PDB file of C-alpha atoms in Angstrom:
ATOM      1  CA  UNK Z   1       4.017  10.006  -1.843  1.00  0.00           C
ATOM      2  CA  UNK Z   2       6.269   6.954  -1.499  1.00  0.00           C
ATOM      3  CA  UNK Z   3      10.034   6.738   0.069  1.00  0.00           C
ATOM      4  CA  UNK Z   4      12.762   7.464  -1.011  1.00  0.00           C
ATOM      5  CA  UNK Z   5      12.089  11.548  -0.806  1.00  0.00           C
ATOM      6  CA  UNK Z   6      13.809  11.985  -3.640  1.00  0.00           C
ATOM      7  CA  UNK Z   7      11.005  11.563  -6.836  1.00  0.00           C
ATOM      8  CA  UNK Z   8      13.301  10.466  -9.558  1.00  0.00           C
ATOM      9  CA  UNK Z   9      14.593   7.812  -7.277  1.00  0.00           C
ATOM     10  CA  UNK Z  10      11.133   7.229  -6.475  1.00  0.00           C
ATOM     11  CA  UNK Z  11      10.115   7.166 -10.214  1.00  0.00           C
ATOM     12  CA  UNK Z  12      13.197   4.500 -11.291  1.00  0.00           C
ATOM     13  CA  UNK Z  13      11.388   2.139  -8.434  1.00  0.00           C
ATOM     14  CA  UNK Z  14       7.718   2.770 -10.302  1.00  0.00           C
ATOM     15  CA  UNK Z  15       9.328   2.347 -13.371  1.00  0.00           C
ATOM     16  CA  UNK Z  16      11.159  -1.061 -12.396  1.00  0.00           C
ATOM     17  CA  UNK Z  17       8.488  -2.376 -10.615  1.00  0.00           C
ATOM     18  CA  UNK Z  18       6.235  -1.901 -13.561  1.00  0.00           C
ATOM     19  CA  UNK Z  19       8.670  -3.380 -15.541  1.00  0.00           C
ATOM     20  CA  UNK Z  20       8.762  -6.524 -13.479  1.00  0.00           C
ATOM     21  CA  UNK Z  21       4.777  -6.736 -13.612  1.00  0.00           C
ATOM     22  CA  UNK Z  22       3.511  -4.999 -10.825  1.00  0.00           C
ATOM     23  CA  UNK Z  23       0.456  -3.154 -11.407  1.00  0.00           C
ATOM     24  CA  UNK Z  24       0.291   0.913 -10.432  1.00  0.00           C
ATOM     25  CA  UNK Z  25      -2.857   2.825 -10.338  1.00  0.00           C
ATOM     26  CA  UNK Z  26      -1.675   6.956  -9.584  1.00  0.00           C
ATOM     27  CA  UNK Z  27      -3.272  10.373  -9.063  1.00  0.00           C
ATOM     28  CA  UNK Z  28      -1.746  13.578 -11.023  1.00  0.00           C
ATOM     29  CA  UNK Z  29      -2.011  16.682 -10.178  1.00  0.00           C
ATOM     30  CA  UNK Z  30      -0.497  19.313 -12.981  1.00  0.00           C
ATOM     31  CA  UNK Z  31       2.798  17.078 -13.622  1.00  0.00           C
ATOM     32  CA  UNK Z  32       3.036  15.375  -9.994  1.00  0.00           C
ATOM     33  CA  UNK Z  33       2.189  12.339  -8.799  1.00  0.00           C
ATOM     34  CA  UNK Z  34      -0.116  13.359  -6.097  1.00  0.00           C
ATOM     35  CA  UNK Z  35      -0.732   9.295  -4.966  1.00  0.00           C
ATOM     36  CA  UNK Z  36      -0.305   5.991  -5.832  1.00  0.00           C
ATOM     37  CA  UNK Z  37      -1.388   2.305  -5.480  1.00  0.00           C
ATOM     38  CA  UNK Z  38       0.598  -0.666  -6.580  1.00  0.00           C
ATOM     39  CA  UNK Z  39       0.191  -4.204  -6.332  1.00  0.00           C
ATOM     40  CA  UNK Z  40       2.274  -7.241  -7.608  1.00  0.00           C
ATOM     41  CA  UNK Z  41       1.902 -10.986  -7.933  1.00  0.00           C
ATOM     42  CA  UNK Z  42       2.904 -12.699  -4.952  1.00  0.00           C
ATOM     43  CA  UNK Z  43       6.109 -13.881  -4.211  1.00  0.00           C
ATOM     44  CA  UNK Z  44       5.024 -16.965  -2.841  1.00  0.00           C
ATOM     45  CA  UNK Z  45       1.395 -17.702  -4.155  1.00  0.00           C
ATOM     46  CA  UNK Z  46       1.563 -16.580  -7.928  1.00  0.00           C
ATOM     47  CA  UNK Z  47      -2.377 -16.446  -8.233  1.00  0.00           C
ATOM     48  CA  UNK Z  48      -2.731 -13.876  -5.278  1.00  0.00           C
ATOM     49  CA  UNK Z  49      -1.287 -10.400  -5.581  1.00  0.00           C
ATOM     50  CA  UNK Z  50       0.456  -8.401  -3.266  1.00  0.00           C
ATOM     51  CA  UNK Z  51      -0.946  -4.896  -2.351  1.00  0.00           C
ATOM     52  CA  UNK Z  52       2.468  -3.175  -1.665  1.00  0.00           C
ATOM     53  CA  UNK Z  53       1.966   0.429  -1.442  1.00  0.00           C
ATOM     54  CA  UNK Z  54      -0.489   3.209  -1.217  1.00  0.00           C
ATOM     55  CA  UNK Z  55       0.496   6.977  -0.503  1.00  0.00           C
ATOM     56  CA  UNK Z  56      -1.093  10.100  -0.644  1.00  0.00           C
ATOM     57  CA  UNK Z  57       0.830  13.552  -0.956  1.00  0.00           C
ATOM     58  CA  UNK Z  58       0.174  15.255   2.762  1.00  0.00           C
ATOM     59  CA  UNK Z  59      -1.564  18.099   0.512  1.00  0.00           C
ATOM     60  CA  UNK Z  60      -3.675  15.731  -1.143  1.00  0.00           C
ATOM     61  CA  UNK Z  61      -4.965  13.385   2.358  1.00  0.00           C
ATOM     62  CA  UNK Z  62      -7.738  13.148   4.132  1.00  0.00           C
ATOM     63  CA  UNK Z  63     -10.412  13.566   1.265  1.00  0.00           C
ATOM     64  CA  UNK Z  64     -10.226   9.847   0.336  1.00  0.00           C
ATOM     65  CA  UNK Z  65      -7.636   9.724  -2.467  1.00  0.00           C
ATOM     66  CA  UNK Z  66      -6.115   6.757  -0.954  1.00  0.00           C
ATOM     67  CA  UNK Z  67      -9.108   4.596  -0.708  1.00  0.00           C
ATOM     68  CA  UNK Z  68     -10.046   6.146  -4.687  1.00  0.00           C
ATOM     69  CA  UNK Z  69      -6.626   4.256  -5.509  1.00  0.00           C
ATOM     70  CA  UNK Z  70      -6.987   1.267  -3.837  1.00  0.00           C
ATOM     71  CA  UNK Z  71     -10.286   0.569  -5.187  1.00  0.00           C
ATOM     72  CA  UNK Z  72      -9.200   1.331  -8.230  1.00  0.00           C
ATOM     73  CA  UNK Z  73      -5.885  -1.035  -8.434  1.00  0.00           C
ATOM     74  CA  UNK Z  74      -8.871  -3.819  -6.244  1.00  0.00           C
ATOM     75  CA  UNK Z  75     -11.354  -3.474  -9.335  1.00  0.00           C
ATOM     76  CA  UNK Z  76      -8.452  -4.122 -11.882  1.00  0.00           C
ATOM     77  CA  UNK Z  77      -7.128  -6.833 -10.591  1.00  0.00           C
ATOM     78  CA  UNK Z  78      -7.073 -10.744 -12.188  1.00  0.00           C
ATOM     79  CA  UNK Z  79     -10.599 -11.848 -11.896  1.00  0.00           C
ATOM     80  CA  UNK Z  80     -11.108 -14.359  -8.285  1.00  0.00           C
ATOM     81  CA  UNK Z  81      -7.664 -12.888  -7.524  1.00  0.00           C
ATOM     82  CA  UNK Z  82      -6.756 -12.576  -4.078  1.00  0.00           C
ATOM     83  CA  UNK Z  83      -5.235  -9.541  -2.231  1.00  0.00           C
ATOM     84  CA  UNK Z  84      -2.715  -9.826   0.732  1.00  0.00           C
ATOM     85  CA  UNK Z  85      -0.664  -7.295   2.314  1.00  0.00           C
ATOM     86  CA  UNK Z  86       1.842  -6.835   4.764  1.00  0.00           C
ATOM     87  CA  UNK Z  87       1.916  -3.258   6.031  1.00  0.00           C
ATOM     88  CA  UNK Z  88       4.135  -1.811   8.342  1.00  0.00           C
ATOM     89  CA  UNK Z  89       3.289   1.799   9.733  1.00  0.00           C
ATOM     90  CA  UNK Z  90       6.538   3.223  10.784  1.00  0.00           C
ATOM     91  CA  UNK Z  91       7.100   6.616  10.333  1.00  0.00           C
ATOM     92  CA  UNK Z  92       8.476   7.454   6.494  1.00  0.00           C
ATOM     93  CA  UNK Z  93       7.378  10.712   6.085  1.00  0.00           C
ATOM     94  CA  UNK Z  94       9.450  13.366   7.115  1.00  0.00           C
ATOM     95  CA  UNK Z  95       7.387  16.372   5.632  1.00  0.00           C
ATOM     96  CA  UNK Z  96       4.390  15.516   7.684  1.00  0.00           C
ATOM     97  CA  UNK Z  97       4.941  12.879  10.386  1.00  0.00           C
ATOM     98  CA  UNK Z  98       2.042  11.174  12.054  1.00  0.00           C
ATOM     99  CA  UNK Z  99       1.859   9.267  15.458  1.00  0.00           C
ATOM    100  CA  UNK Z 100       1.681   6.137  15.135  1.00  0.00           C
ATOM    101  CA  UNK Z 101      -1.980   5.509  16.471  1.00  0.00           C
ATOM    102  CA  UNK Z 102      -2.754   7.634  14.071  1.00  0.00           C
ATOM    103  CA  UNK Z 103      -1.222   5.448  11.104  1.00  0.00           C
ATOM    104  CA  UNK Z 104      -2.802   2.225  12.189  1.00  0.00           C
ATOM    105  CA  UNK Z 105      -6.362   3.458  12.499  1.00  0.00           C
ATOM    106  CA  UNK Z 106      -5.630   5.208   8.932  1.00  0.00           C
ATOM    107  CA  UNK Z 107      -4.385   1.644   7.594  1.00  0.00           C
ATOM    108  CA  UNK Z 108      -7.043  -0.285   9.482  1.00  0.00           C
ATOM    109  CA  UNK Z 109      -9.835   2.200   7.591  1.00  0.00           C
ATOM    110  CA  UNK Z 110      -8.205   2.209   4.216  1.00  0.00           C
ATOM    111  CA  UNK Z 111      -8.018  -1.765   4.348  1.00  0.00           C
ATOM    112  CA  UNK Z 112     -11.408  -2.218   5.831  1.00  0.00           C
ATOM    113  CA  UNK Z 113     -12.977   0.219   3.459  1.00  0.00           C
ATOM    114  CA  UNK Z 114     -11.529  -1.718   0.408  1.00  0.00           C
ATOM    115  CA  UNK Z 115     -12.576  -4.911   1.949  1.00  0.00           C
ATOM    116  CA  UNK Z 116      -9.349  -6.343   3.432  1.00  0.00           C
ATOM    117  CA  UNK Z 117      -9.659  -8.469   6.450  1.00  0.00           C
ATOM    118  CA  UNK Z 118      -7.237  -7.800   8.962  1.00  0.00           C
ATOM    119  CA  UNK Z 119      -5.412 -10.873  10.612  1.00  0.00           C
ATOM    120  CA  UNK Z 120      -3.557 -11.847  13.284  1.00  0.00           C
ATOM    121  CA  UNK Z 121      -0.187 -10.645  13.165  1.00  0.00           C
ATOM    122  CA  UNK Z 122       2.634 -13.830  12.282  1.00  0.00           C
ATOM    123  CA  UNK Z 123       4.752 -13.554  15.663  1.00  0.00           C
ATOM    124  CA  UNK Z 124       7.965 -13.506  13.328  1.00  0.00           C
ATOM    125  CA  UNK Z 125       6.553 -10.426  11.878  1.00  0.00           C
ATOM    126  CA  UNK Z 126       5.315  -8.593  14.888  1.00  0.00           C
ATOM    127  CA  UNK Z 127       8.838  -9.297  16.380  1.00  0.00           C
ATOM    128  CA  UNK Z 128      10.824  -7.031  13.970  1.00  0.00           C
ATOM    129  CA  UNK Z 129       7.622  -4.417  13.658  1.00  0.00           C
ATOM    130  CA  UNK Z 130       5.128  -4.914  16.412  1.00  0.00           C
ATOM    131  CA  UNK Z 131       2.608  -2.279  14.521  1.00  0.00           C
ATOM    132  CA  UNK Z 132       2.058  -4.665  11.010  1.00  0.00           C
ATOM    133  CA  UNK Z 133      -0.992  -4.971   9.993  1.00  0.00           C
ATOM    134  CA  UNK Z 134      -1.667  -8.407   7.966  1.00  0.00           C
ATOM    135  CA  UNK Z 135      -5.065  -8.605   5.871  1.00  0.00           C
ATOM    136  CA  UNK Z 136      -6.374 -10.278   3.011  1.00  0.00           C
ATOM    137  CA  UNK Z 137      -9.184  -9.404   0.365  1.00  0.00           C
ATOM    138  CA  UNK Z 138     -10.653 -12.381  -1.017  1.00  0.00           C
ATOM    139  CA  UNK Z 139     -11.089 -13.092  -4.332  1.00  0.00           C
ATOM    140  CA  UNK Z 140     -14.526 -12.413  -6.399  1.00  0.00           C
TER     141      UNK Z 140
END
């Protein structure tokens, strides 16, 4: 669901971010984490959060899990809180890859869908990772 491949490394970065206040919303499936939101405060702006990851299990995509999760971590959120998010759509999953046209329009939809609006693109950041996606949810 989330790098590194290896879930109890993956679990020890849950579990630390957690610790550190991030918030996680996941999907379970038996025993396995099947997907997974998470969202912390902002580095920068403490009253808006940062949406930092959402991943779906390739078994488990495609039936709209992800956007389940994100709404989900969205409608627990701070009340008025902003959302931001930087996301970068280079290829981490070695089970299942995906081309990368196909990544953005599934991060454009998932962000759209939950409300995001997408923004230009910093030029420092589309320098190191021409494909990131910047958006913002407003807060309510």
């Amino acid at each position: 669901v989330i790098a590194p491949f290896d879930p109890w490394d993956a679990l020890a970065l849950l579990r630390t971010a957690a610790l550190a206040g991030a918030r996680l919303v996941a999907a379970v499936s038996g025993s396995t984490i099947v997907g997974i939101a998470v969202a912390a405060p902002s580095a920068t702006e403490p009253a808006v959060e940062t949406l930092l990851v959402v991943g779906v299990a390739p078994p488990f995509r495609g039936g709209g899990l992800g956007g389940a999760l994100l709404r989900a971590l969205i409608d627990g959120r701070p009340p008025r809180t902003p959302m931001e998010t930087r996301v970068g759509v280079a290829e981490r999953d070695v089970v299942e890859p995906a081309d990368v046209a196909t990544r953005l329009e599934v991060a454009r939809r998932l962000l759209a869908g939950a409300g995001f609006v997408v923004r230009a693109t910093p030029p420092d950041l589309a320098r190191d990772d021409p494909w990131t996606l910047v958006a913002r949810l407003p807060g309510t």
